[in-house]
Amino acid sequence: MAEGLSAPRVPSARTAEALAARQRKTDAALQRIKDTLQRLAGTRTPITMAAVARQAAVSRTFLYEHADAKTLVSGAMSRAADRRFQDRRDEQAAMEASWSERALNAEDALEAANAEILAQREQIGDFLGQIKDLQTQWTEEDTVRITTDNGTLKRRVRRPRRTSR
């Protein structure tokens, strides 16, 4: 070989073991991040870098600088935002359905009230007609007799009450 150029070095066994240990540590951290994201999504807890770092026992730097970790957290944050948006839309739809039902119930109640008012007006008209008929059927003499009889009956009703006391 030429001077200044050296053959690529083959990592020693210790270096390979250190790299494998680092990879296992990274894989374990990624698994903790996945578990944390799944738990946060299940409880609908807001997903933030700080919350994930704290609960997964990793540094925020790891989350921001490690491509796989950053992708996991960003994806979970995006899904959580989509879920919140869908939840708000579902809540609005439920409220609109509730208001629609209330409006229909109010219309039904208004129709029932109008029907009742119409029935009462007809009944009042009938009663007024009966009163008019009663007034025209009685003579002055009949009215005096009924008034006198009414007064007599009132006196009779009062008399036993006085004696019973």
mmCIF file of C-alpha atoms in Angstrom:
data_model
loop_
_atom_site.group_PDB
_atom_site.id
_atom_site.type_symbol
_atom_site.label_atom_id
_atom_site.label_comp_id
_atom_site.label_asym_id
_atom_site.label_seq_id
_atom_site.Cartn_x
_atom_site.Cartn_y
_atom_site.Cartn_z
ATOM 1 C CA MET A 1 0.000 0.000 0.000
ATOM 2 C CA ALA A 2 1.006 3.536 -0.551
ATOM 3 C CA GLU A 3 2.273 5.704 2.208
ATOM 4 C CA GLY A 4 -0.381 7.907 3.830
ATOM 5 C CA LEU A 5 -3.159 5.593 2.792
ATOM 6 C CA SER A 6 -4.066 3.020 5.317
ATOM 7 C CA ALA A 7 -6.412 0.108 5.051
ATOM 8 C CA PRO A 8 -9.858 0.579 6.554
ATOM 9 C CA ARG A 9 -9.810 -0.449 10.119
ATOM 10 C CA VAL A 10 -11.928 -3.300 11.311
ATOM 11 C CA PRO A 11 -13.558 -2.455 14.623
ATOM 12 C CA SER A 12 -12.236 -4.406 17.482
ATOM 13 C CA ALA A 13 -14.470 -6.709 19.449
ATOM 14 C CA ARG A 14 -14.737 -4.137 22.255
ATOM 15 C CA THR A 15 -15.863 -1.461 19.833
ATOM 16 C CA ALA A 16 -18.431 -3.761 18.255
ATOM 17 C CA GLU A 17 -19.723 -4.664 21.715
ATOM 18 C CA ALA A 18 -19.961 -0.990 22.682
ATOM 19 C CA LEU A 19 -21.853 -0.194 19.485
ATOM 20 C CA ALA A 20 -24.242 -3.102 20.113
ATOM 21 C CA ALA A 21 -24.824 -1.907 23.708
ATOM 22 C CA ARG A 22 -25.537 1.598 22.456
ATOM 23 C CA GLN A 23 -27.971 0.196 19.889
ATOM 24 C CA ARG A 24 -29.743 -1.857 22.628
ATOM 25 C CA LYS A 25 -29.970 1.271 24.796
ATOM 26 C CA THR A 26 -31.433 3.245 21.872
ATOM 27 C CA ASP A 27 -33.893 0.453 21.066
ATOM 28 C CA ALA A 28 -34.987 0.302 24.715
ATOM 29 C CA ALA A 29 -35.471 4.097 24.757
ATOM 30 C CA LEU A 30 -37.510 3.923 21.527
ATOM 31 C CA GLN A 31 -39.663 1.153 23.042
ATOM 32 C CA ARG A 32 -40.253 3.250 26.182
ATOM 33 C CA ILE A 33 -41.231 6.173 23.934
ATOM 34 C CA LYS A 34 -43.687 3.947 22.008
ATOM 35 C CA ASP A 35 -45.191 2.646 25.278
ATOM 36 C CA THR A 36 -45.461 6.175 26.656
ATOM 37 C CA LEU A 37 -47.120 7.470 23.484
ATOM 38 C CA GLN A 38 -49.583 4.586 23.534
ATOM 39 C CA ARG A 39 -50.422 5.243 27.208
ATOM 40 C CA LEU A 40 -50.835 9.007 26.629
ATOM 41 C CA ALA A 41 -53.050 8.407 23.593
ATOM 42 C CA GLY A 42 -55.144 5.900 25.545
ATOM 43 C CA THR A 43 -55.780 8.356 28.375
ATOM 44 C CA ARG A 44 -56.167 11.288 25.939
ATOM 45 C CA THR A 45 -53.468 13.181 27.805
ATOM 46 C CA PRO A 46 -51.884 15.990 25.761
ATOM 47 C CA ILE A 47 -48.746 14.768 24.014
ATOM 48 C CA THR A 48 -45.778 17.120 24.282
ATOM 49 C CA MET A 49 -42.059 16.569 23.928
ATOM 50 C CA ALA A 50 -41.571 17.389 27.612
ATOM 51 C CA ALA A 51 -44.273 14.962 28.774
ATOM 52 C CA VAL A 52 -42.933 12.148 26.600
ATOM 53 C CA ALA A 53 -39.348 12.775 27.715
ATOM 54 C CA ARG A 54 -40.370 12.799 31.376
ATOM 55 C CA GLN A 55 -42.524 9.661 31.227
ATOM 56 C CA ALA A 56 -40.236 7.664 28.920
ATOM 57 C CA ALA A 57 -37.150 8.616 30.962
ATOM 58 C CA VAL A 58 -35.273 10.025 27.973
ATOM 59 C CA SER A 59 -33.838 13.460 27.345
ATOM 60 C CA ARG A 60 -35.598 16.025 25.198
ATOM 61 C CA THR A 61 -32.403 16.246 23.210
ATOM 62 C CA PHE A 62 -32.782 12.549 22.357
ATOM 63 C CA LEU A 63 -36.348 13.186 21.186
ATOM 64 C CA TYR A 64 -35.352 16.125 19.006
ATOM 65 C CA GLU A 65 -32.107 14.726 17.599
ATOM 66 C CA HIS A 66 -32.914 11.034 17.076
ATOM 67 C CA ALA A 67 -34.842 10.775 13.811
ATOM 68 C CA ASP A 68 -36.923 7.741 14.810
ATOM 69 C CA ALA A 69 -37.859 9.231 18.187
ATOM 70 C CA LYS A 70 -38.765 12.564 16.633
ATOM 71 C CA THR A 71 -40.891 10.808 13.984
ATOM 72 C CA LEU A 72 -42.705 8.753 16.639
ATOM 73 C CA VAL A 73 -43.545 11.777 18.774
ATOM 74 C CA SER A 74 -44.469 14.019 15.844
ATOM 75 C CA GLY A 75 -46.774 11.336 14.442
ATOM 76 C CA ALA A 76 -48.444 10.837 17.809
ATOM 77 C CA MET A 77 -48.895 14.586 18.247
ATOM 78 C CA SER A 78 -50.458 14.811 14.794
ATOM 79 C CA ARG A 79 -52.836 11.902 15.480
ATOM 80 C CA ALA A 80 -53.806 13.467 18.827
ATOM 81 C CA ALA A 81 -54.562 16.784 17.113
ATOM 82 C CA ASP A 82 -56.672 14.983 14.495
ATOM 83 C CA ARG A 83 -58.513 13.115 17.266
ATOM 84 C CA ARG A 84 -59.179 16.372 19.158
ATOM 85 C CA PHE A 85 -60.507 17.939 15.955
ATOM 86 C CA GLN A 86 -62.774 14.929 15.335
ATOM 87 C CA ASP A 87 -63.951 14.999 18.969
ATOM 88 C CA ARG A 88 -64.858 18.684 18.629
ATOM 89 C CA ARG A 89 -66.697 17.992 15.395
ATOM 90 C CA ASP A 90 -68.610 15.094 17.012
ATOM 91 C CA GLU A 91 -69.456 17.299 20.005
ATOM 92 C CA GLN A 92 -70.758 20.036 17.698
ATOM 93 C CA ALA A 93 -72.841 17.512 15.758
ATOM 94 C CA ALA A 94 -74.328 16.223 19.015
ATOM 95 C CA MET A 95 -75.144 19.765 20.137
ATOM 96 C CA GLU A 96 -76.770 20.562 16.789
ATOM 97 C CA ALA A 97 -78.824 17.375 17.010
ATOM 98 C CA SER A 98 -79.876 18.363 20.523
ATOM 99 C CA TRP A 99 -80.937 21.822 19.371
ATOM 100 C CA SER A 100 -82.780 20.358 16.393
ATOM 101 C CA GLU A 101 -84.653 18.026 18.714
ATOM 102 C CA ARG A 102 -85.499 20.910 21.031
ATOM 103 C CA ALA A 103 -86.782 22.955 18.083
ATOM 104 C CA LEU A 104 -88.983 20.077 16.919
ATOM 105 C CA ASN A 105 -90.301 19.603 20.452
ATOM 106 C CA ALA A 106 -91.028 23.332 20.698
ATOM 107 C CA GLU A 107 -92.924 23.229 17.395
ATOM 108 C CA ASP A 108 -94.987 20.282 18.626
ATOM 109 C CA ALA A 109 -95.710 22.056 21.920
ATOM 110 C CA LEU A 110 -96.713 25.222 20.037
ATOM 111 C CA GLU A 111 -99.108 23.261 17.832
ATOM 112 C CA ALA A 112 -100.625 21.597 20.919
ATOM 113 C CA ALA A 113 -100.970 24.977 22.663
ATOM 114 C CA ASN A 114 -102.650 26.519 19.611
ATOM 115 C CA ALA A 115 -105.070 23.585 19.407
ATOM 116 C CA GLU A 116 -105.862 23.958 23.130
ATOM 117 C CA ILE A 117 -106.420 27.706 22.757
ATOM 118 C CA LEU A 118 -108.762 27.103 19.819
ATOM 119 C CA ALA A 119 -110.719 24.501 21.822
ATOM 120 C CA GLN A 120 -110.984 26.861 24.802
ATOM 121 C CA ARG A 121 -112.176 29.713 22.582
ATOM 122 C CA GLU A 122 -114.882 27.467 21.162
ATOM 123 C CA GLN A 123 -115.909 26.427 24.675
ATOM 124 C CA ILE A 124 -115.998 30.054 25.848
ATOM 125 C CA GLY A 125 -118.172 30.891 22.843
ATOM 126 C CA ASP A 126 -120.537 28.073 23.770
ATOM 127 C CA PHE A 127 -120.721 29.283 27.382
ATOM 128 C CA LEU A 128 -121.352 32.864 26.302
ATOM 129 C CA GLY A 129 -124.149 31.604 24.080
ATOM 130 C CA GLN A 130 -125.625 29.665 27.001
ATOM 131 C CA ILE A 131 -125.460 32.726 29.245
ATOM 132 C CA LYS A 132 -127.185 34.795 26.602
ATOM 133 C CA ASP A 133 -129.845 32.066 26.281
ATOM 134 C CA LEU A 134 -130.288 31.982 30.053
ATOM 135 C CA GLN A 135 -130.649 35.737 30.253
ATOM 136 C CA THR A 136 -133.310 35.808 27.582
ATOM 137 C CA GLN A 137 -135.347 32.904 29.012
ATOM 138 C CA TRP A 138 -135.827 34.338 32.467
ATOM 139 C CA THR A 139 -138.363 36.983 33.161
ATOM 140 C CA GLU A 140 -137.958 39.721 35.749
ATOM 141 C CA GLU A 141 -140.310 37.845 38.050
ATOM 142 C CA ASP A 142 -138.224 34.625 37.688
ATOM 143 C CA THR A 143 -135.026 36.495 38.486
ATOM 144 C CA VAL A 144 -136.550 38.028 41.651
ATOM 145 C CA ARG A 145 -137.880 34.616 42.762
ATOM 146 C CA ILE A 146 -134.496 32.906 42.190
ATOM 147 C CA THR A 147 -132.647 35.685 44.017
ATOM 148 C CA THR A 148 -135.067 35.428 46.970
ATOM 149 C CA ASP A 149 -134.744 31.642 47.077
ATOM 150 C CA ASN A 150 -130.961 31.959 46.922
ATOM 151 C CA GLY A 151 -130.969 34.366 49.892
ATOM 152 C CA THR A 152 -133.251 32.019 51.870
ATOM 153 C CA LEU A 153 -130.970 29.063 51.216
ATOM 154 C CA LYS A 154 -127.922 31.057 52.295
ATOM 155 C CA ARG A 155 -129.634 31.960 55.595
ATOM 156 C CA ARG A 156 -130.552 28.311 56.222
ATOM 157 C CA VAL A 157 -126.973 27.236 55.588
ATOM 158 C CA ARG A 158 -125.619 29.852 58.020
ATOM 159 C CA ARG A 159 -128.103 29.033 60.795
ATOM 160 C CA PRO A 160 -126.901 25.479 61.572
ATOM 161 C CA ARG A 161 -123.315 26.670 61.604
ATOM 162 C CA ARG A 162 -124.095 29.150 64.362
ATOM 163 C CA THR A 163 -125.831 26.559 66.532
ATOM 164 C CA SER A 164 -123.126 23.955 66.095
ATOM 165 C CA ARG A 165 -120.428 26.212 67.524
#
